[in-house]
Short mmCIF file of C-alpha atoms and ligand atoms in Angstrom, two decimals:
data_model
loop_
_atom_site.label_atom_id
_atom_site.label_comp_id
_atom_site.label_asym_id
_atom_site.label_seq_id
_atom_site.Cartn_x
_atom_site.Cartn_y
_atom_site.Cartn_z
CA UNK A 68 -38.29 -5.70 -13.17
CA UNK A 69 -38.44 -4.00 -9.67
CA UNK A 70 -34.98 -3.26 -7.68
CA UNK A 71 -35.23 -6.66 -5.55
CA UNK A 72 -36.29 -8.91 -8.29
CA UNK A 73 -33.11 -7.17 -9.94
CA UNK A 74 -31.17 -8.22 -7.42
CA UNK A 75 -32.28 -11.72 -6.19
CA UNK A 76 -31.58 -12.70 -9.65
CA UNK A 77 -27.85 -11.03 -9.75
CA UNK A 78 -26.87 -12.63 -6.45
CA UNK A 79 -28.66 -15.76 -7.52
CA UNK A 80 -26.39 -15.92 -10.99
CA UNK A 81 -23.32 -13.81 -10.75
CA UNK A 82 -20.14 -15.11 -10.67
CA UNK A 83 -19.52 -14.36 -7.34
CA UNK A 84 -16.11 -12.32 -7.86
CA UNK A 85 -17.77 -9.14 -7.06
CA UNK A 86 -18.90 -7.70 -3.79
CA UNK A 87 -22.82 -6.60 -5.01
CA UNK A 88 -24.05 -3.25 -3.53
CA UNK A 89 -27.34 -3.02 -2.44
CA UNK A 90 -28.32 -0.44 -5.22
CA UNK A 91 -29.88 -0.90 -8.11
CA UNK A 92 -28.89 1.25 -11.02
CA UNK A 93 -30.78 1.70 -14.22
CA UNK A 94 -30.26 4.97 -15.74
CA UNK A 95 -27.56 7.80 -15.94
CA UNK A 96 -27.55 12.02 -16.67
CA UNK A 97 -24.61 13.57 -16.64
CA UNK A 98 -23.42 13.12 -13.07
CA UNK A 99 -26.62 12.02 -11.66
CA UNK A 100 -27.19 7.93 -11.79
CA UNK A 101 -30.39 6.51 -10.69
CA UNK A 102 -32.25 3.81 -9.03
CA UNK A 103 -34.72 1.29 -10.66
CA UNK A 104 -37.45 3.82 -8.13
CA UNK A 105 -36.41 6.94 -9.68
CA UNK A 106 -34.42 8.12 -6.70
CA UNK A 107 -30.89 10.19 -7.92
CA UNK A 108 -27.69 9.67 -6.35
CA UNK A 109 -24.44 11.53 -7.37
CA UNK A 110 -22.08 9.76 -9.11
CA UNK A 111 -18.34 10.43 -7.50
CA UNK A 112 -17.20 7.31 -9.14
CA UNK A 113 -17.76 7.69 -12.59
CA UNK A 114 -17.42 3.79 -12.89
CA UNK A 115 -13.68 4.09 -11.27
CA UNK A 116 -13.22 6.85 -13.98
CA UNK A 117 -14.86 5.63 -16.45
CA UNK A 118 -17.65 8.18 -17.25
CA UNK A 119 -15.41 11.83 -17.66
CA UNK A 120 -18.14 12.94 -20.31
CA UNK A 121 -20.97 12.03 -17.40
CA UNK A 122 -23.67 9.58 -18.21
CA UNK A 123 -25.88 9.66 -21.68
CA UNK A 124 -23.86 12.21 -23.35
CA UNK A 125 -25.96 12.90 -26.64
CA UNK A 126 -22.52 12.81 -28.43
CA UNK A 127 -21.84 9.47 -27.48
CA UNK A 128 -24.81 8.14 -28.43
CA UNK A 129 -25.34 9.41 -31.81
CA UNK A 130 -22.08 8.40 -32.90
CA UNK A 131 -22.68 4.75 -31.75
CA UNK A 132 -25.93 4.90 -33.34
CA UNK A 133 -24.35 6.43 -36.64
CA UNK A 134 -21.52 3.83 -36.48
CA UNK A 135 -23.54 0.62 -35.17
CA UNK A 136 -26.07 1.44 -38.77
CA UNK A 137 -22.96 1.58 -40.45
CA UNK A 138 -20.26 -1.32 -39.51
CA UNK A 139 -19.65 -2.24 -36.36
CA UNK A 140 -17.02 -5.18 -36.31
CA UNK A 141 -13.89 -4.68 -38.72
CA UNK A 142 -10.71 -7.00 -38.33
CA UNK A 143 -7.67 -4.08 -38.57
CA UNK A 144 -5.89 -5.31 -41.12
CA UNK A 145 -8.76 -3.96 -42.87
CA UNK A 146 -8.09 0.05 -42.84
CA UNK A 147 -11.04 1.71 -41.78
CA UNK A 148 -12.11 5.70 -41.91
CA UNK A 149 -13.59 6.07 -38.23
CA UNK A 150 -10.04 4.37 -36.77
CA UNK A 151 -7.88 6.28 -39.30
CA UNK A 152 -9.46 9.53 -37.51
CA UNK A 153 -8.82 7.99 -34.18
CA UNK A 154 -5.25 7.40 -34.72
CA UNK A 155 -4.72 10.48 -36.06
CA UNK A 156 -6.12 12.31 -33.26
CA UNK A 157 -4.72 9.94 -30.36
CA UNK A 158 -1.00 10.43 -31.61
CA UNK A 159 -1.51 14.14 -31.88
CA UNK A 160 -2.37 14.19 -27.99
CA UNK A 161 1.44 13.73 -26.68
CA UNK A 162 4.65 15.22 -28.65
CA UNK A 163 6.96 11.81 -29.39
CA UNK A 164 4.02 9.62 -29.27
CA UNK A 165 3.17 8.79 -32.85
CA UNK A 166 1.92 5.43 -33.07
CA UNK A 167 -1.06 3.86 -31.29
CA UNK A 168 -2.22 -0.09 -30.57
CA UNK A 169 -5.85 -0.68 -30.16
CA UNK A 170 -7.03 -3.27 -27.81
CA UNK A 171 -10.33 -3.08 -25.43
CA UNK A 172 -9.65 -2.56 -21.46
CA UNK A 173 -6.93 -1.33 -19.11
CA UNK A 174 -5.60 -4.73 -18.31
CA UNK A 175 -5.46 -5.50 -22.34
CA UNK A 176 -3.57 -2.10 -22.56
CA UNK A 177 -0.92 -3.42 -20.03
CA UNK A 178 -0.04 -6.87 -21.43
CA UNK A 179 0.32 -4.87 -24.96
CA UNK A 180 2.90 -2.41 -23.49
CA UNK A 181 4.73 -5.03 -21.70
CA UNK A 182 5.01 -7.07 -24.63
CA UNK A 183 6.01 -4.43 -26.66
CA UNK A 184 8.91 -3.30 -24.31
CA UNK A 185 9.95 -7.00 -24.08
CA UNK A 186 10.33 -7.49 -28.10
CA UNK A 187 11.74 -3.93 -28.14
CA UNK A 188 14.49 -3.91 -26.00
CA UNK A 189 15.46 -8.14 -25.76
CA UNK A 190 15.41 -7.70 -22.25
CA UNK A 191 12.84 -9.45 -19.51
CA UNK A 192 12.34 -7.66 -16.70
CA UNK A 193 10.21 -4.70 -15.39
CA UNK A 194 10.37 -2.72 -12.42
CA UNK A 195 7.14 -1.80 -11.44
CA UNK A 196 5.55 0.46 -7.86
CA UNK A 197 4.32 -0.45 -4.31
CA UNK A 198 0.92 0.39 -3.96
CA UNK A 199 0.70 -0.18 -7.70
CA UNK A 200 -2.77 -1.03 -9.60
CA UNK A 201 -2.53 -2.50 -13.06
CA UNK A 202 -4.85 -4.86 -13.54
CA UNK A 203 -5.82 -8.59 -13.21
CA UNK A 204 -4.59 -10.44 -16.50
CA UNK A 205 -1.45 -12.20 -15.60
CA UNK A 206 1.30 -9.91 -16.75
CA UNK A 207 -0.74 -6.65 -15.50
CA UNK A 208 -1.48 -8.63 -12.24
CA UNK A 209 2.14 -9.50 -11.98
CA UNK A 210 2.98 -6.11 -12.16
CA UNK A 211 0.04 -5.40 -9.75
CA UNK A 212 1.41 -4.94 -5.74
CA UNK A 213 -1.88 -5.76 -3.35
CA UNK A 214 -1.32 -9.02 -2.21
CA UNK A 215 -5.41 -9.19 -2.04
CA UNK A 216 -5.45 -9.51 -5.95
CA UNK A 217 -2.55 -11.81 -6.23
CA UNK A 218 -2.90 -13.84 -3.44
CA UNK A 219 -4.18 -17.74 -4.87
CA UNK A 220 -2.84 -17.10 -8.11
CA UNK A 221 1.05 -17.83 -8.45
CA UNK A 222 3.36 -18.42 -9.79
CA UNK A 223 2.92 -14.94 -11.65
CA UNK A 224 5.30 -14.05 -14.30
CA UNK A 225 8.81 -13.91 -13.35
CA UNK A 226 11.09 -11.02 -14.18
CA UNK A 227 8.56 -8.31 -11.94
CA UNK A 228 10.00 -6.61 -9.25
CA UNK A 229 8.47 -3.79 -7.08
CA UNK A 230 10.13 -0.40 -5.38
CA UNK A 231 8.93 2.38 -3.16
CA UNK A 232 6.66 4.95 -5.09
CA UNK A 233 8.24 8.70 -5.68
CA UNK A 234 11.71 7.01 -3.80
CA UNK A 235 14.55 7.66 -6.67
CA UNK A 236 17.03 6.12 -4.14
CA UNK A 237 14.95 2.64 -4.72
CA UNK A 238 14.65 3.12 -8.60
CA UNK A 239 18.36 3.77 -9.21
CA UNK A 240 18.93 0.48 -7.06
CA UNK A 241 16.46 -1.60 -9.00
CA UNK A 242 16.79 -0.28 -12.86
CA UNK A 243 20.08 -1.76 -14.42
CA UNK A 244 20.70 -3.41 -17.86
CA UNK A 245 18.37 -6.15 -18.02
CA UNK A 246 15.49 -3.80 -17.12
CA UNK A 247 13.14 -3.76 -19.93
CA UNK A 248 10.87 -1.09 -18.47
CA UNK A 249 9.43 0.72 -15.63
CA UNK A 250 5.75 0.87 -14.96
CA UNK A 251 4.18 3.66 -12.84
CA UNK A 252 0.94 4.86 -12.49
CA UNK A 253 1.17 8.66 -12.58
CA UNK A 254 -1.28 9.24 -9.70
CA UNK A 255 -1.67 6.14 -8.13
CA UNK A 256 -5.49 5.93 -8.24
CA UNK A 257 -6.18 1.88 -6.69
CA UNK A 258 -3.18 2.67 -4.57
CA UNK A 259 -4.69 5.40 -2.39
CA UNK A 260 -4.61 8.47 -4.54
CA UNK A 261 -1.08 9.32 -4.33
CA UNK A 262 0.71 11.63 -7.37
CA UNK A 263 4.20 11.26 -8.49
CA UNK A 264 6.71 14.37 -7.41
CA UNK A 265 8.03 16.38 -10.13
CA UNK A 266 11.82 15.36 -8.86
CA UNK A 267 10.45 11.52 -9.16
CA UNK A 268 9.16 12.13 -12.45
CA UNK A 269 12.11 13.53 -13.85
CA UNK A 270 14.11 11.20 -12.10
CA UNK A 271 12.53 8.28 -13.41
CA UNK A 272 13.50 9.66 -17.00
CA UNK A 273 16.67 10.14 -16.69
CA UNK A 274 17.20 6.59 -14.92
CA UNK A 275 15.32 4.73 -17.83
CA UNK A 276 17.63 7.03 -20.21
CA UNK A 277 20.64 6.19 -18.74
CA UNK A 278 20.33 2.28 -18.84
CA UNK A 279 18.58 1.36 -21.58
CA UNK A 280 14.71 0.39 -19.89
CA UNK A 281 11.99 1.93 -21.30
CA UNK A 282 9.57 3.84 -19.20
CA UNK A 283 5.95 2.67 -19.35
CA UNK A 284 2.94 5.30 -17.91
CA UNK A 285 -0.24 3.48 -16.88
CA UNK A 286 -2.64 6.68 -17.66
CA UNK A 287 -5.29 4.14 -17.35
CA UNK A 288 -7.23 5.95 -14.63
CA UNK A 289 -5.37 9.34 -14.85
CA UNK A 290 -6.41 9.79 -18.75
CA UNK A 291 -8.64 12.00 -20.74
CA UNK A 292 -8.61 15.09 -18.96
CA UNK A 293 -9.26 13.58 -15.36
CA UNK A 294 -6.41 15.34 -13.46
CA UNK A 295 -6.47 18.44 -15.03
CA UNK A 296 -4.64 17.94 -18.40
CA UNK A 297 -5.43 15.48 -21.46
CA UNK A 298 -2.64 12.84 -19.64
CA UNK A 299 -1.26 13.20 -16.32
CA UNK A 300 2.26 13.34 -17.24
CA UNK A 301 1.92 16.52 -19.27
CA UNK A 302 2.36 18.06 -16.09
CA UNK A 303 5.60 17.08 -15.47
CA UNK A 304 7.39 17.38 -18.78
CA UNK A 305 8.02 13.95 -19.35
CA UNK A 306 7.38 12.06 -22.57
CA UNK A 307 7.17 7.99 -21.68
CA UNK A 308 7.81 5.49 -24.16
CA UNK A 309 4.72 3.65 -24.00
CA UNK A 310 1.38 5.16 -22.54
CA UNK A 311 -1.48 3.00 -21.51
CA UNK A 312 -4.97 4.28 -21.12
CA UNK A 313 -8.99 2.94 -21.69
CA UNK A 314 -11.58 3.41 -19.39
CA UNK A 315 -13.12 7.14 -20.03
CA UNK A 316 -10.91 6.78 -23.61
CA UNK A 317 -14.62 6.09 -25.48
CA UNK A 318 -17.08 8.17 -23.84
CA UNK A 319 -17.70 5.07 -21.13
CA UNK A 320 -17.63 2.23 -24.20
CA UNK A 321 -15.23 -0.23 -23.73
CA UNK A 322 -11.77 0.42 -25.35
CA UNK A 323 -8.19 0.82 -24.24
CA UNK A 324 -5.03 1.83 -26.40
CA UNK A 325 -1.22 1.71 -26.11
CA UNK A 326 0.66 5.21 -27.67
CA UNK A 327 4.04 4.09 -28.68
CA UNK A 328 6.93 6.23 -28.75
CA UNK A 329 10.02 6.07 -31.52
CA UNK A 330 12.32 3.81 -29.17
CA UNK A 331 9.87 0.94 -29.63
CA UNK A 332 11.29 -1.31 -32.32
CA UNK A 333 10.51 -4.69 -33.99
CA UNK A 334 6.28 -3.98 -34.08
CA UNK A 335 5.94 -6.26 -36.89
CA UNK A 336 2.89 -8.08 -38.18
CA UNK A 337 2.00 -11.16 -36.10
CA UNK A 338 4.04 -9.79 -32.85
CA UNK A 339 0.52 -8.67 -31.41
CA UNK A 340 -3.10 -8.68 -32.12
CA UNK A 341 -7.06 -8.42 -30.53
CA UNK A 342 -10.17 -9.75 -32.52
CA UNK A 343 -12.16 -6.31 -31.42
CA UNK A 344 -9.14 -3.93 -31.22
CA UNK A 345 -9.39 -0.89 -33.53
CA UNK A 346 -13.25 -1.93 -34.16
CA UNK A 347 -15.08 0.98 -35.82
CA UNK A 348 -17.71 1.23 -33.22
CA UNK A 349 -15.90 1.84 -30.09
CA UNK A 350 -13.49 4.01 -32.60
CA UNK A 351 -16.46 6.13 -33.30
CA UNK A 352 -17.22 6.67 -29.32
CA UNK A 353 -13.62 7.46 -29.18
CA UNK A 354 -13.74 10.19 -31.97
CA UNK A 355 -16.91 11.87 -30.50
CA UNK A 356 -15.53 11.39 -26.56
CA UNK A 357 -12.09 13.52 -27.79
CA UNK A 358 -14.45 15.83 -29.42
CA UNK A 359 -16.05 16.44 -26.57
CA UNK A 360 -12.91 16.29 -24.47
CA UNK A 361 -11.47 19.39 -26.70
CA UNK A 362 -14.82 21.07 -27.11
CA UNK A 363 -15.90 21.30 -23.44
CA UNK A 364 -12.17 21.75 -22.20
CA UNK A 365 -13.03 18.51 -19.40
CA UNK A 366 -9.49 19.16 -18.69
CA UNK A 367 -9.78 22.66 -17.62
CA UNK A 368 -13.29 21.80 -16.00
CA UNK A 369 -11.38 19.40 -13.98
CA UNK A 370 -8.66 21.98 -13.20
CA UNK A 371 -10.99 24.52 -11.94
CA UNK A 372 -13.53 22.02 -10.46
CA UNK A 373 -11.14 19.90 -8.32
CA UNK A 374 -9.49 22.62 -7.13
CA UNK A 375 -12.77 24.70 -5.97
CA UNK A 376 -13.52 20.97 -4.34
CA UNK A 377 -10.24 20.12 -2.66
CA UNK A 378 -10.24 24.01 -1.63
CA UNK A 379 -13.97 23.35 0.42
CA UNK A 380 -12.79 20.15 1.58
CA UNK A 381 -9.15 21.87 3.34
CA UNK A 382 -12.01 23.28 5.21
CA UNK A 383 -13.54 20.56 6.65
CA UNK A 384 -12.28 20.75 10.27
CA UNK A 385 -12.32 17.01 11.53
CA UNK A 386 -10.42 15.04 13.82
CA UNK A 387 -11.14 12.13 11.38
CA UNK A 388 -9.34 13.49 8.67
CA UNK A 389 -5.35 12.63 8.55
CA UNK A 390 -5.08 14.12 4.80
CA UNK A 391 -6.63 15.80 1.76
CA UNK A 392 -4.67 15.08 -1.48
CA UNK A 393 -5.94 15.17 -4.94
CA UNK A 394 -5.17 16.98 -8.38
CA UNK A 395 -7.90 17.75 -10.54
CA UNK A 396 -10.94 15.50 -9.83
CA UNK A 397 -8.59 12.82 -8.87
CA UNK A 398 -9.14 13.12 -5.27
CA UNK A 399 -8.39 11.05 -1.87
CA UNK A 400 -9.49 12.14 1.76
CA UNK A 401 -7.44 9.82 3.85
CA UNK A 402 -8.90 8.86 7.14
CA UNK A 403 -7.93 7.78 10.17
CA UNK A 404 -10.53 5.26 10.28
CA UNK A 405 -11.69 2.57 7.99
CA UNK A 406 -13.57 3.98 5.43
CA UNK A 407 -16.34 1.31 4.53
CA UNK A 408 -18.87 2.75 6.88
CA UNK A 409 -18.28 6.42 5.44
CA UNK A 410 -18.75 5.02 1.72
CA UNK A 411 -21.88 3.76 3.17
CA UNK A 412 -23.11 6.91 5.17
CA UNK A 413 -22.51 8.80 2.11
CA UNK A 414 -24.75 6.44 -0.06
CA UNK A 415 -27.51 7.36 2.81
CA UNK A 416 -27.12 10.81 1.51
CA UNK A 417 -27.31 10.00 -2.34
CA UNK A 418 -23.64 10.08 -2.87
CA UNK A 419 -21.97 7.49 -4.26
CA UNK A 420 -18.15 7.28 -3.82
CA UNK A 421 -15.41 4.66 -3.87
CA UNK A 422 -12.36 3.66 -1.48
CA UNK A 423 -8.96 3.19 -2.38
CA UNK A 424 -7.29 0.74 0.20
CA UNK A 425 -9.29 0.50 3.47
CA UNK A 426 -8.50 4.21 4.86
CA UNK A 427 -9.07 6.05 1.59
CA UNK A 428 -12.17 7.84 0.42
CA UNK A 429 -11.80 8.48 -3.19
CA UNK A 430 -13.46 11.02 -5.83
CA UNK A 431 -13.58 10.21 -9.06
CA UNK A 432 -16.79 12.31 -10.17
CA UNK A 433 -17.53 12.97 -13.99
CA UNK A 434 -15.44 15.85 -15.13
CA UNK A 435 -18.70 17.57 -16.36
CA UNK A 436 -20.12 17.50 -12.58
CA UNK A 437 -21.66 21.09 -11.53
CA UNK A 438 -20.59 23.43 -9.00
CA UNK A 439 -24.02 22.96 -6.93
CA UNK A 440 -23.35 19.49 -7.04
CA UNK A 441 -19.80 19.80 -5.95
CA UNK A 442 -21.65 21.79 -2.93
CA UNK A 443 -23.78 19.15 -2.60
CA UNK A 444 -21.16 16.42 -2.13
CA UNK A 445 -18.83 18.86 0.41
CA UNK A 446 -22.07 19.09 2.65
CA UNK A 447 -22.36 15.68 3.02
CA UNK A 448 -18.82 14.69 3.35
CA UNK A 449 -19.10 17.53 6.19
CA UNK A 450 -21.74 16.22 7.84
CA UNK A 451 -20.22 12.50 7.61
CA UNK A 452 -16.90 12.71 8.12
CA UNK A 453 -17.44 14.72 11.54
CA UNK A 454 -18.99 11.59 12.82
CA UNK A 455 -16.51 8.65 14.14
CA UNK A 456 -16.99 5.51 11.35
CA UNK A 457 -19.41 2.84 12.03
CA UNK A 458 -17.26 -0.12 10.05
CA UNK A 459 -18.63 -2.89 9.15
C1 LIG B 1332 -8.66 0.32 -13.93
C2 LIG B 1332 -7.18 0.28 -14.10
C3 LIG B 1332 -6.54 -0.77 -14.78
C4 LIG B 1332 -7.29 -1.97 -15.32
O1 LIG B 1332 -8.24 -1.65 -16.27
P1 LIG B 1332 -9.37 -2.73 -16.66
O2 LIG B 1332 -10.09 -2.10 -17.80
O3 LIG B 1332 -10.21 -2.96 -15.46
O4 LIG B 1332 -8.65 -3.98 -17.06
C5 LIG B 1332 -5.17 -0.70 -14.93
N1 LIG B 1332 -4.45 0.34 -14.44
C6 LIG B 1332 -5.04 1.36 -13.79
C7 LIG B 1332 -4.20 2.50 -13.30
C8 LIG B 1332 -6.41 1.35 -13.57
O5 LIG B 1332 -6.98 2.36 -12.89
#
C-alpha cells in the first residue's frame, strides 16, 4: 500500500473522531518515525508521551515476543510470574505506595482511582484543576475542564468541581469534609504545559491532610522518567494517595496502573475489575520498559537533555515568543499566535510536534532523543518561530 491509498482508505472508514494528518507513518527508530516513502521525520511527540524508550526498542520487542510464545491473556485472579515482577517493581518506585491496580489506558487509570477514593473514604465528591486533562470516559471526562471535550455530552457525573491550578487560596475554599479527593495533573501536559509550584504542592498535602480527601496525582503524561525523575512528584516531596499513570508505562504497549497508598481502604474482591488488566503480555513490556528506564537512567537523560534544550531555546530571540516553560522533556513554547500553522511549518522541516491549547507548542520527544537531534529540532524552531504564523 502506497501513502495515498493509505489514506483514502482511513478517511474513507475511520470513525471520524479524529482530525487525520496528512502523513503517513509506517515505521519507527528510536526518535526517528517514518513515512510509507522512506522519508524521516523527528518524533517530538512520542505519541503524546507515549514512546520514552523511542520507537522499536529491541528490549521491548523481545520480551513481547518471549511473552506472546508463552501466554499472553491471563484473568488476575490467576497469579502470574511476569505480573508478580511487575508489582513488585512498580510499588518499589514511590516510598508509601505499596499496592498497584492494573487496568489498560490513562482514562481506565482515572475511573479506577476515583472509584477507589469513593469506596475509601464514603464520601462523593472530587475537586479537580482548570486547564485539567484526564481523559474521555465519563468520570475522567467529568473531571476533565476543556469545554471542547465535554461539550454534547452532559449530564457528566455530579459531585466534580474545578479550581484555579497552583492557587492554594481556591483549594482551601473548595476541599472540606465531603471531599473525597483532589485530582491534579503534576505538570499539566493537555493544559498547556504548566508545572505545579513547590508551595502548591505542599499545600495541596497538607489541605487533603487536614480534612480527610485523599489526594489523587494523574502522572499519566508526566510518568516514567519524562520530567526528569521516575514520577513528577518526586520532585516535590510529596507522596499522593493514589497515582495514575499508562501511556510510556509498557515501552509504548498499551497499559495503565493505579499505585495505591495505605489510606485506601475497603479494596475488596468484586469492588473493581478489567478483563485485560494485569495480562502477562503487556506485564512483560512493562518489566523490560522499567528495565530499560533504570538501565539507561531516561530520567537523568531527560534531566540533562531538556535542560540543554530549554537552555538553546531561552535563546531564541523572537517577538513571537511570550514564554519558554518546560522541565525535563516536558516542554511548552507559548506563542503569541495560534500555533496550528507553526505545528505545520515544522512538519515541512521533518519535525513533528504537538499543541497544547491553541497558543502552545509542545515537546514531548522520546527521552532517548540525541543531542544532534535536539540541534536539529532548535534550528528549525529558530528558523520557524521567527516567522509571523500562517493559521489555518
Ligand atoms: C493522555 C492522558 C490521559 C488519558 O489517557 P488515555 O490513555 O488516552 O485514556 C489522562 N491524563 C493525562 C494527564 C493524560 O496525559
Amino acid at each position: 500500500m502506497n501513502a495515498n491509498e493509505i489514506i483514502e482508505i482511513e478517511n474513507k472508514f475511520t470513525s471520524g473522531v479524529y482530525a487525520k494528518q496528512t502523513l503517513t507513518i509506517v515505521r519507527g527508530q528510536g526518535a526517528s518515525l517514518f513515512d510509507a516513502d522512506g522519508n524521516e521525520y523527528l518524533d517530538c511527540s512520542s505519541g503524546h508521551g507515549v514512546a520514552n524508550l523511542g520507537h522499536a526498542h529491541p528490549k521491548i520487542a523481545e520480551a513481547l515476543y518471549k511473552q506472546a510464545s508463552t501466554l499472553i491473556t491471563l484473568f488476575e485472579s490467576f497469579p502470574n510470574d511476569q505480573r508478580a515482577m511487575l508489582m513488585q517493581k512498580m510499588t518499589s518506585l514511590v516510598d508509601g505506595l505499596d499496592r498497584v491496580f492494573f487496568c489498560n489506558s490513562g482514562t481506565e487509570s482515572v475511573e479506577a482511582a476515583f472509584k477507589f477514593a469513593r469506596i475509601s473514604t464514603g464520601r462523593k465528591n472530587i475537586v479537580a484543576a482548570m486547564r485539567a486533562f484526564h481523559g474521555r470516559t465519563y468520570g475522567s471526562l467529568s473531571a476533565t475542564f476543556n469545554k471542547k471535550y465535554r461539550e454534547g455530552f452532559e449530564p457528566l457525573l455530579p459531585g466534580f468541581s474545578h479550581v484555579a491550578y497552583n492557587n492554594i487560596e481556591a483549594l482551601d475554599k473548595a476541599v472540606n469534609e465531603e471531599t473525597a479527593a483532589v485530582i491534579l495533573e503534576v505538570v499539566q501536559g493537555e493544559g498547556g504545559v504548566y508545572p505545579a509550584t513547590f508551595e502548591y504542592m505542599q499545600a495541596v498535602r497538607r489541605i487533603c491532610d487536614e480534612r480527610g480527601a485523599l489526594l489523587i496525582v494523574d502522572e499519566i503524561q508526566t510518568g516514567f522518567g519524562r520530567t526528569g525523575k521516575m514520577f513528577a512528584i518526586q520532585h516535590f516531596g510529596v507522596i499522593p494517595d493514589l497515582l495514575t499513570c499508562a501511556k510510556s508505562i509498557a515501552g509504548g504497549v498499551p497499559m495503565g496502573a493505579v499505585l495505591i497508598g495505605k489510606n485506601i481502604k475497603n479494596l475488596v474482591p468484586g469492588v473493581h475489575g478489567s478483563t485485560f488488566g494485569g495480562n502477562p503480555l503487556s506485564c512483560a513490556a512493562a518489566n523490560a520498559a522499567l528495565d530499560v528506564i533504570q538501565d539507561e537512567d531516561l530520567a537523568g537523560q531527560a534531566e540533562a537533555k531538556g535542560k540543554y534544550l530549554l537552555d538553546k531555546l531561552m535563546e531564541i530571540n523572537s517577538p513571537n515568543i511570550r514564554e519558554v516553560r518546560g522541565i525535563g522533556l516536558m516542554v511548552g513554547i507559548e506563542m503569541k499566535q495560534k500555533v496550528a500553522g507553526y505545528i505545520k511549518s515544522l512538519q515541512e522541516k521533518k519535525i513533528i510536534a504537538l499543541n497544547a491549547g491553541m497558543t502552545v507548542i509542545r515537546l514531548l520527544p522520546p527521552l532517548v532523543i540525541t543531542y544532534e537531534q535536539i540541534d536539529q529540532l532548535v534550528e528549525a524552531l529558530t528558523e520557524v518561530l521567527s516567522t509571523d504564523s500562517v493559521t489555518e
